[in-house]
PDB file of C-alpha atoms in Angstrom:
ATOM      1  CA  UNK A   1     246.265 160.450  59.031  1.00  0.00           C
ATOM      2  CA  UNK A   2     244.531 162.722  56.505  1.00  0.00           C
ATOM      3  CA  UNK A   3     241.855 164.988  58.414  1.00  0.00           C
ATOM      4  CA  UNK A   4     240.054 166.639  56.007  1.00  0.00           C
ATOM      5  CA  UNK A   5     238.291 169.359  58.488  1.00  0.00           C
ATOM      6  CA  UNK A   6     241.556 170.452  59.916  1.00  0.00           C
ATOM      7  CA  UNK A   7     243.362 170.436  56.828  1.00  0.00           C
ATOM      8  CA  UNK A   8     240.586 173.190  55.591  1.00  0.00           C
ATOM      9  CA  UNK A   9     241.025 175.062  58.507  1.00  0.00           C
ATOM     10  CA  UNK A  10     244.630 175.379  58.472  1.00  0.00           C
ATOM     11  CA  UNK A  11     244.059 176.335  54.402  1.00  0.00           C
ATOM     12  CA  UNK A  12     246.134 173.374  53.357  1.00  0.00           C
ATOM     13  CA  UNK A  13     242.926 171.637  51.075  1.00  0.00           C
ATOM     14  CA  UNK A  14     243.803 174.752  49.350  1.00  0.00           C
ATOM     15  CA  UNK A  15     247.287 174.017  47.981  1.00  0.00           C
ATOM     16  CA  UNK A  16     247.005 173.018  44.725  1.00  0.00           C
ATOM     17  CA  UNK A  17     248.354 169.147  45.585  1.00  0.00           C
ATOM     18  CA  UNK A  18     246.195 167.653  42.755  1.00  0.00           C
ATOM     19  CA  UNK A  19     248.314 169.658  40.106  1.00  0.00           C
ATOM     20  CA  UNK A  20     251.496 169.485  41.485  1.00  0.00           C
ATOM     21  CA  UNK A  21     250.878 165.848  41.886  1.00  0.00           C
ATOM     22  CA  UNK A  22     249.990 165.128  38.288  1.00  0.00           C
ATOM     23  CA  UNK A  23     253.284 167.000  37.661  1.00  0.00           C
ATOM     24  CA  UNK A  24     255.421 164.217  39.409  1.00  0.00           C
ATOM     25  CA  UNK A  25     253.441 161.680  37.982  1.00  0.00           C
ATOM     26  CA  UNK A  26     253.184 162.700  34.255  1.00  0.00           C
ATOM     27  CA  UNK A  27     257.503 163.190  34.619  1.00  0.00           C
ATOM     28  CA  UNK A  28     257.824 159.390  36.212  1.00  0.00           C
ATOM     29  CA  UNK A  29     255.985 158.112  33.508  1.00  0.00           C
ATOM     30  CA  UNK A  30     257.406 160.583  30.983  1.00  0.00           C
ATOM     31  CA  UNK A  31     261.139 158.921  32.152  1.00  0.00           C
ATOM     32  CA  UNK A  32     260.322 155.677  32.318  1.00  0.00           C
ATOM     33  CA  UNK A  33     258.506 155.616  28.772  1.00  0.00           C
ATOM     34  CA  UNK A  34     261.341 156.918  26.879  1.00  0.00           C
ATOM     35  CA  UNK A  35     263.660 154.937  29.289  1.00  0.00           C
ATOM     36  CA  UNK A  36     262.355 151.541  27.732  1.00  0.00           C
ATOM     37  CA  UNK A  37     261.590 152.527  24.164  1.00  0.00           C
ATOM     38  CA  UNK A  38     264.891 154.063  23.432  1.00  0.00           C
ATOM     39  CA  UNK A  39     267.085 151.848  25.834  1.00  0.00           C
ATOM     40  CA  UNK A  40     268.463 150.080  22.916  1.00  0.00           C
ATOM     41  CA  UNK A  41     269.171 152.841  20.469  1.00  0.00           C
ATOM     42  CA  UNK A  42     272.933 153.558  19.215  1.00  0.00           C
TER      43      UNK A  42
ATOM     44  CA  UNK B   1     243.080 160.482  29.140  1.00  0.00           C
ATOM     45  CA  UNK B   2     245.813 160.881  31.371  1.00  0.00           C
ATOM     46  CA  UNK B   3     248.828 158.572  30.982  1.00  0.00           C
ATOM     47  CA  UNK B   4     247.172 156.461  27.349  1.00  0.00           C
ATOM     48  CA  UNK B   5     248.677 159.739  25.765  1.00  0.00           C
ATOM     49  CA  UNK B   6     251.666 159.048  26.254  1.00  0.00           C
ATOM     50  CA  UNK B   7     250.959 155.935  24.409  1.00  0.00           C
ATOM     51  CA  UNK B   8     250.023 158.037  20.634  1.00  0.00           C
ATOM     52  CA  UNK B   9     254.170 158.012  20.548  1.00  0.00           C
ATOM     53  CA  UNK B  10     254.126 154.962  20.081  1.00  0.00           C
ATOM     54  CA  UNK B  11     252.215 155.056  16.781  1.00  0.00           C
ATOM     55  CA  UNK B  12     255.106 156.985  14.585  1.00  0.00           C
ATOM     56  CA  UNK B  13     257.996 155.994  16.861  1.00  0.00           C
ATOM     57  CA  UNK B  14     259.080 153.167  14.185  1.00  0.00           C
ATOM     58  CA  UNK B  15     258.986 155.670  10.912  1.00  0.00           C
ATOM     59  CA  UNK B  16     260.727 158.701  13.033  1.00  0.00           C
ATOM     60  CA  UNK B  17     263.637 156.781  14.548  1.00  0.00           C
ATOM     61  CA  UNK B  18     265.906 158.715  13.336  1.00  0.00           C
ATOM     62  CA  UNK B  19     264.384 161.312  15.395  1.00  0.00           C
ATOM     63  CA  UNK B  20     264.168 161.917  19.214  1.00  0.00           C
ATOM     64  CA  UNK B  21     261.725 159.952  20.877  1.00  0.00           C
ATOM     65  CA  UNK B  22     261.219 162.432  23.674  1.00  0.00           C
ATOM     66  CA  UNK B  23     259.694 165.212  21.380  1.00  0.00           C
ATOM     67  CA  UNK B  24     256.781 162.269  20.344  1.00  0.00           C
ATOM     68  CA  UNK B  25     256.341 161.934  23.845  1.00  0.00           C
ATOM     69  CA  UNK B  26     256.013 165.466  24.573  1.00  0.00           C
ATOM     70  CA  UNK B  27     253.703 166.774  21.982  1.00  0.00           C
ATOM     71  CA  UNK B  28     251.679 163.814  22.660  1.00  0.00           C
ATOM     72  CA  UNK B  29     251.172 165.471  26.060  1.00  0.00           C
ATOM     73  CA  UNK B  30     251.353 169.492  24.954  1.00  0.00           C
ATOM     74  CA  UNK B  31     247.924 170.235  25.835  1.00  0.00           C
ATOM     75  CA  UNK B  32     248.319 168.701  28.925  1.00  0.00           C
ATOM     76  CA  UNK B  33     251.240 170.317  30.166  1.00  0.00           C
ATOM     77  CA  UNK B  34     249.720 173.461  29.474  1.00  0.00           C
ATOM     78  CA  UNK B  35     247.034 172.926  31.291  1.00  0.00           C
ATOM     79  CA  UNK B  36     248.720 171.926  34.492  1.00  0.00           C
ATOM     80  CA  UNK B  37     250.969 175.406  33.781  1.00  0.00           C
ATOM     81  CA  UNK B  38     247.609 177.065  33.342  1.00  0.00           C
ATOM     82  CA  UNK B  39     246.088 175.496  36.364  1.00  0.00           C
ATOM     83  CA  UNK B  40     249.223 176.706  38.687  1.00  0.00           C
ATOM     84  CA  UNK B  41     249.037 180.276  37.553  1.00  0.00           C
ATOM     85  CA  UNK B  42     244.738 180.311  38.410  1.00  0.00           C
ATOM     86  CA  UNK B  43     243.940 180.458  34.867  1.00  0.00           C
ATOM     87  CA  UNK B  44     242.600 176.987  34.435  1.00  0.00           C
ATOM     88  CA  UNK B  45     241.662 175.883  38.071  1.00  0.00           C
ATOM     89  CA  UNK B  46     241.271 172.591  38.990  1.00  0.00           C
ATOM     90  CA  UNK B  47     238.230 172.362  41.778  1.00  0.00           C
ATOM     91  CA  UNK B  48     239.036 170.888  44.588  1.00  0.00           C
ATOM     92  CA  UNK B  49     242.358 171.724  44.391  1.00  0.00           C
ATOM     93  CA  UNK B  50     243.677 169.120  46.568  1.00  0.00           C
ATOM     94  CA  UNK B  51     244.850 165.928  45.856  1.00  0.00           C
ATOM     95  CA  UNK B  52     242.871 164.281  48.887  1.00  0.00           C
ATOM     96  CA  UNK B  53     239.646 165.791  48.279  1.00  0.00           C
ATOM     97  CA  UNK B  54     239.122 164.973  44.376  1.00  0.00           C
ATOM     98  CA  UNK B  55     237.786 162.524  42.682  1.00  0.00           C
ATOM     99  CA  UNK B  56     237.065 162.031  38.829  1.00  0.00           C
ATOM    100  CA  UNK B  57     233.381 162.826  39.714  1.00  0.00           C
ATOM    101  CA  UNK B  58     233.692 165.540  42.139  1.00  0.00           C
ATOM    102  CA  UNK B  59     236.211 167.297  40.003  1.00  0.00           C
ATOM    103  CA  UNK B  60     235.625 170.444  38.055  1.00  0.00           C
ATOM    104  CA  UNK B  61     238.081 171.585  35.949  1.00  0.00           C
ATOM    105  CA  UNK B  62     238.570 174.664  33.404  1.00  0.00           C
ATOM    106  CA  UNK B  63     240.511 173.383  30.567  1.00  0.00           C
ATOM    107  CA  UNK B  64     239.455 176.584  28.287  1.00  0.00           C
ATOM    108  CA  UNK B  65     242.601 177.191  25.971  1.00  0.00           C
ATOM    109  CA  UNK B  66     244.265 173.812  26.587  1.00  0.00           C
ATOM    110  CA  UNK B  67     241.540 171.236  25.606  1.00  0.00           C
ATOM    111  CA  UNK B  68     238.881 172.996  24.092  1.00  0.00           C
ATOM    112  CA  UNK B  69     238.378 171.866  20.270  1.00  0.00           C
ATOM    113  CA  UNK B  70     239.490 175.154  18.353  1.00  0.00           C
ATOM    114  CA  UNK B  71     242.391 176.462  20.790  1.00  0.00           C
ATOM    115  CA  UNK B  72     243.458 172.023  20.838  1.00  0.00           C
ATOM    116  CA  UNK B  73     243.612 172.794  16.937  1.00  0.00           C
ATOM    117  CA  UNK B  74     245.863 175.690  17.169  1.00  0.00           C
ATOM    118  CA  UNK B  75     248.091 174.396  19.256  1.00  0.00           C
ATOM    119  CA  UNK B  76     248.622 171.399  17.028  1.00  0.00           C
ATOM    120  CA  UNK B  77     249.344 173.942  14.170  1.00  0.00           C
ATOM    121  CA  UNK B  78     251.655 175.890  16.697  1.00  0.00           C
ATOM    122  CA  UNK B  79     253.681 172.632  17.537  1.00  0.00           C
ATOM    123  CA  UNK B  80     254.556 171.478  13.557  1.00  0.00           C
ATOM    124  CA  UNK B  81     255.018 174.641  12.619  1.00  0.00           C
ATOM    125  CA  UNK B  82     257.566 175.213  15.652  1.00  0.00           C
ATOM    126  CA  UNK B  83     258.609 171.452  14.894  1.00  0.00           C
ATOM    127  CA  UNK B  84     259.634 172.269  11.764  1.00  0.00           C
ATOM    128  CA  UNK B  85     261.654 175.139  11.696  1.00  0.00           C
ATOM    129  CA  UNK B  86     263.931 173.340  14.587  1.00  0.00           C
ATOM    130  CA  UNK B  87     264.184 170.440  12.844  1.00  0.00           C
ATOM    131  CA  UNK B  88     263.263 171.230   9.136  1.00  0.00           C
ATOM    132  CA  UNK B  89     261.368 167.610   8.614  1.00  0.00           C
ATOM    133  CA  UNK B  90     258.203 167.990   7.543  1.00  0.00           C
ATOM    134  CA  UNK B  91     257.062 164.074   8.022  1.00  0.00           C
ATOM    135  CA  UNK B  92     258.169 165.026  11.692  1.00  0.00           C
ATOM    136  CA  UNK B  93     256.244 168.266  11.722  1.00  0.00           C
ATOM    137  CA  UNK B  94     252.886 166.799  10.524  1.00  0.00           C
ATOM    138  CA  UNK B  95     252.979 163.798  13.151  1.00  0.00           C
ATOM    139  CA  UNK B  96     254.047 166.297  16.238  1.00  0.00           C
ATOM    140  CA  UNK B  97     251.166 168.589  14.875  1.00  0.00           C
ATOM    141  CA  UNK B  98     249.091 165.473  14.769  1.00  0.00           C
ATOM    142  CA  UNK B  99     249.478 164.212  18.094  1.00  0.00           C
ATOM    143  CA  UNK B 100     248.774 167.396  19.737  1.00  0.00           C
ATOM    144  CA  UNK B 101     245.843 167.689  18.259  1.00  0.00           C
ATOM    145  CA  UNK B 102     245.062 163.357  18.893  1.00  0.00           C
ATOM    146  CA  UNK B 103     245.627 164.327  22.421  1.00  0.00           C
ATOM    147  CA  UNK B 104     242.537 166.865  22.338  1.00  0.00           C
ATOM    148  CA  UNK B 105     240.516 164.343  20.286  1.00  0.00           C
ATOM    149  CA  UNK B 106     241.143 161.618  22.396  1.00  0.00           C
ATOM    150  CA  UNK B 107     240.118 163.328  25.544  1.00  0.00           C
ATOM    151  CA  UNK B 108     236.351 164.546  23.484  1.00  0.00           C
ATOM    152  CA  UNK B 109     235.868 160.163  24.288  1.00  0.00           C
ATOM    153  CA  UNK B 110     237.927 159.819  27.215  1.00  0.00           C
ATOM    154  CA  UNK B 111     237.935 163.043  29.668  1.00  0.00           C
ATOM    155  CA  UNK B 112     236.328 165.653  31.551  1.00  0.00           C
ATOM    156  CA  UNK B 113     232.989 167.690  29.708  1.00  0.00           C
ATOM    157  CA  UNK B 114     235.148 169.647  26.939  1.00  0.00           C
ATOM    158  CA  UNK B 115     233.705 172.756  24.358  1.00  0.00           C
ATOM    159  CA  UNK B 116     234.283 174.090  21.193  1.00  0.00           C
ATOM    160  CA  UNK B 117     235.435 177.452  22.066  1.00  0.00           C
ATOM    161  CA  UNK B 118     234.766 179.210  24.542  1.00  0.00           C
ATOM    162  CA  UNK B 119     233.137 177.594  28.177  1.00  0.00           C
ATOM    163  CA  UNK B 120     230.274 178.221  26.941  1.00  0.00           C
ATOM    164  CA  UNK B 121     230.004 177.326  23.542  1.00  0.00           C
ATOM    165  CA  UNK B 122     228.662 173.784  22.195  1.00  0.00           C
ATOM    166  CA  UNK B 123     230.137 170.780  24.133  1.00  0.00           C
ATOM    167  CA  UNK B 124     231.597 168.251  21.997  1.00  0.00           C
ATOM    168  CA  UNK B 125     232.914 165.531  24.675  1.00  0.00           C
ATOM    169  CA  UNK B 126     230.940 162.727  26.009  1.00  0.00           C
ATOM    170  CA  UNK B 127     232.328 163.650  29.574  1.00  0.00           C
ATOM    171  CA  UNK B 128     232.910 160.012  30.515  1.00  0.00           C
ATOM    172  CA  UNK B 129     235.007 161.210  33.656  1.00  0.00           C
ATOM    173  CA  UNK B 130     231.535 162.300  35.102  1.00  0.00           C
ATOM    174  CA  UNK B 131     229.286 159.939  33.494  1.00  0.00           C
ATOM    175  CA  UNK B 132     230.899 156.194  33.098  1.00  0.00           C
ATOM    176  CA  UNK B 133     234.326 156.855  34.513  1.00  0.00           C
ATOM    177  CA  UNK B 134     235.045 152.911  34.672  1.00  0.00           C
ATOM    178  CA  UNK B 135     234.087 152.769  30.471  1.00  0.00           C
ATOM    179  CA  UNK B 136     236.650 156.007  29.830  1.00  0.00           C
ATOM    180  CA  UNK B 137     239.671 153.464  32.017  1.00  0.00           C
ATOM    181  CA  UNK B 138     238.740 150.837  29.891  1.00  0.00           C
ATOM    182  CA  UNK B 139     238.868 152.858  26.539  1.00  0.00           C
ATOM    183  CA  UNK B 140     242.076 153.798  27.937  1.00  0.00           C
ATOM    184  CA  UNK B 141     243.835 150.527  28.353  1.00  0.00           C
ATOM    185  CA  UNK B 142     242.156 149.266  24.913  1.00  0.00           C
ATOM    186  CA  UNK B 143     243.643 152.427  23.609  1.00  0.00           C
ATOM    187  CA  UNK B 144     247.188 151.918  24.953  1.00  0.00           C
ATOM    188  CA  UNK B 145     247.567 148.357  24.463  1.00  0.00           C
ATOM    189  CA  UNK B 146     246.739 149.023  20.918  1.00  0.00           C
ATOM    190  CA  UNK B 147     249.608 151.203  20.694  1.00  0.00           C
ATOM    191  CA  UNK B 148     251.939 148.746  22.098  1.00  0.00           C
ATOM    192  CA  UNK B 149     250.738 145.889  20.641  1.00  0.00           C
ATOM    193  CA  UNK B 150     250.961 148.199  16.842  1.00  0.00           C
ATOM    194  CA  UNK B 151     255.058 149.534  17.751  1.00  0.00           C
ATOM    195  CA  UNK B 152     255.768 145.992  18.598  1.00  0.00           C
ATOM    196  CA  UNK B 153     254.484 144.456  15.296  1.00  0.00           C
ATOM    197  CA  UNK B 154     256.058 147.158  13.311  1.00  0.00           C
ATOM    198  CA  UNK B 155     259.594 147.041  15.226  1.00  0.00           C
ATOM    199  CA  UNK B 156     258.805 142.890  14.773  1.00  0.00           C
ATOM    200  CA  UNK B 157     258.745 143.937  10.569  1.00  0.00           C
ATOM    201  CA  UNK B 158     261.691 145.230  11.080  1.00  0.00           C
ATOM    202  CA  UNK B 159     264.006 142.807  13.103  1.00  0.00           C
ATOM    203  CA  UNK B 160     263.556 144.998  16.348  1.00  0.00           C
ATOM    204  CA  UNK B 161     260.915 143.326  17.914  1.00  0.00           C
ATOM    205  CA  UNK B 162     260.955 144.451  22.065  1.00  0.00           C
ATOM    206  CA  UNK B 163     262.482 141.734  24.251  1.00  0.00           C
ATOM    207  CA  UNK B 164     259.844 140.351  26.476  1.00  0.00           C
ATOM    208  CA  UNK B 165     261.426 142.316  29.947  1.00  0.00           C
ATOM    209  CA  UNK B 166     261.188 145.409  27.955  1.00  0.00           C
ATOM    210  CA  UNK B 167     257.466 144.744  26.492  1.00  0.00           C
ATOM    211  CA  UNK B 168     256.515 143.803  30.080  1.00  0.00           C
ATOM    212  CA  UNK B 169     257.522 146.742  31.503  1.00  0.00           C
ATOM    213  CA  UNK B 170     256.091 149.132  28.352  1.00  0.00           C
ATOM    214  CA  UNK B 171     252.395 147.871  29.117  1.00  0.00           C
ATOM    215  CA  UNK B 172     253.372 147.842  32.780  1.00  0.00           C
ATOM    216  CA  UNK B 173     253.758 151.318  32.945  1.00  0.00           C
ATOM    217  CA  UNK B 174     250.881 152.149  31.002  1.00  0.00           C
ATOM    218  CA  UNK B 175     248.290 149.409  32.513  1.00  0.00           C
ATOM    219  CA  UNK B 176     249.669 150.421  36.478  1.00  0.00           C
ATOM    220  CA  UNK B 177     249.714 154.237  35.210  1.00  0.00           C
ATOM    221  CA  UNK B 178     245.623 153.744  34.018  1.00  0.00           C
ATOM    222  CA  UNK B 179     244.911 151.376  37.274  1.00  0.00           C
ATOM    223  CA  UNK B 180     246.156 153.767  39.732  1.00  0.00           C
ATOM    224  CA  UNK B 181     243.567 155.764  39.161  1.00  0.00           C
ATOM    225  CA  UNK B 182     240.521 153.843  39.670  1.00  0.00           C
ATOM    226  CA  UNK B 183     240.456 153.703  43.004  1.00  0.00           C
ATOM    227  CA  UNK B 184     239.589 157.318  42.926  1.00  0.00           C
ATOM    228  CA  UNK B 185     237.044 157.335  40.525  1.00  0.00           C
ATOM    229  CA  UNK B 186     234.392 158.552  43.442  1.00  0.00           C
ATOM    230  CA  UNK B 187     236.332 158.001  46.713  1.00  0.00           C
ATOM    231  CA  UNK B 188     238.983 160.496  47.166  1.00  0.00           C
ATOM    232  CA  UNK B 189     242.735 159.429  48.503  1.00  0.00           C
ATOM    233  CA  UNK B 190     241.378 161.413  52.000  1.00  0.00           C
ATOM    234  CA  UNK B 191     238.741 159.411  52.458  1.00  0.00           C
ATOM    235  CA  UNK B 192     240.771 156.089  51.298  1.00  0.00           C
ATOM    236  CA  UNK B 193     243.283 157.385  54.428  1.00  0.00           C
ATOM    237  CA  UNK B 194     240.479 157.644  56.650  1.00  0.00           C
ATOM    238  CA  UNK B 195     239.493 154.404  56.297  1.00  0.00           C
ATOM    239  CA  UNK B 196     242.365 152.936  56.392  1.00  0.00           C
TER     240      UNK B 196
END
């Protein structure tokens, strides 16, 4: 469970989670995009 | 805009077949991939920094040389001119120079508060993000399902219309990639755990 007080403390709320995140999300989307559009191409 | 830019490849993907699809996809994106460089080497923080504490209206972030008007502009410039010396095509050059720069555009309606210059020069977004953060998702879909709905009628013109699995799954990606986000429009994935 997510505990926002201790996470501060321990210096974790300071890992930059919200860019790394976007990272893995912008490449899943990035895959599956130009999965579908070009599945069919010769 | 976050994934709906993705969706601006959609637009020339028909009349640049011959070309790789990937390279639409990733100058659609090109200001946003620097930015998230930017933001991991400190130059363009994002504030908070972590996942669980941000939302779109608690977050503050520097997007200086990767989404402000003038540097979005020279970027786009950058990309066709770097587009066309690899692959000497200058219809391809103009729309990879164009969708960089869309990208920036796109985020003055849909986005974070955005300059012309320098931070603090004249701002020229509407800052929906902070302001009507449900309106910007909307704009978003609308914007995305317009793509789809505009590569499917011009694939249709040209005996490739998608197969219905495969159109599913293109506005699933895009309409699940926008949704996922709402929850967090002012309660942060932290607090969401909490309660839960």
């Amino acid at each position: 469970v997510y505990d926002g007080i201790h996470d501060k403390q321990n210096g974790a709320a300071n890992m930059p989670t919200l860019i790394l995140g976007l990272i893995v999300f912008y490449a899943i989307c990035f895959a599956l995009i130009n999965y579908i559009v070009t599945k069919d191409d010769k | 805009m976050i994934v709906g830019h993705y969706a601006a490849a959609l637009i020339p993907r028909s009349r640049l077949r011959q070309y790789p699809f990937w390279l639409l996809l990733l100058c659609a994106n090109i200001p946003e991939f620097l930015w998230l460089l930017l933001a991991l080497l400190g130059i363009e923080p994002a504030s908070p920094p972590s996942i669980f504490d941000a939302t779109f209206k608690n977050l503050k972030v520097a997007m200086t040389f990767s989404h402000n008007l003038i540097p979005g502009v020279i970027q786009g410039v950058v990309v066709a001119a770097l587009v066309f010396a690899w692959f000497r095509s200058k219809p391809l050059a103009y729309w990879c120079g164009f969708l960089t720069i869309f990208h920036v555009l796109s985020d003055l309606v849909v986005g974070f508060e955005h300059q012309l210059l320098a931070p603090d020069s004249m701002p020229v977004s509407l800052n929906t993000y902070g302001t009507l953060p449900y309106v910007a998702f909307a704009i978003e879909i609308a914007f995305s399902v317009g793509c789809i709905a505009w590569y499917q009628y011009q694939e249709s013109k040209q005996g490739r219309g998608l197969s219905t699995p495969r159109l599913v799954s293109l506005y699933a990606v895009f309409l699940i990639g926008i949704a996922i986000w709402v929850p967090t429009t002012s309660v942060s994935l932290g607090q969401w755990m909490q309660r839960i």
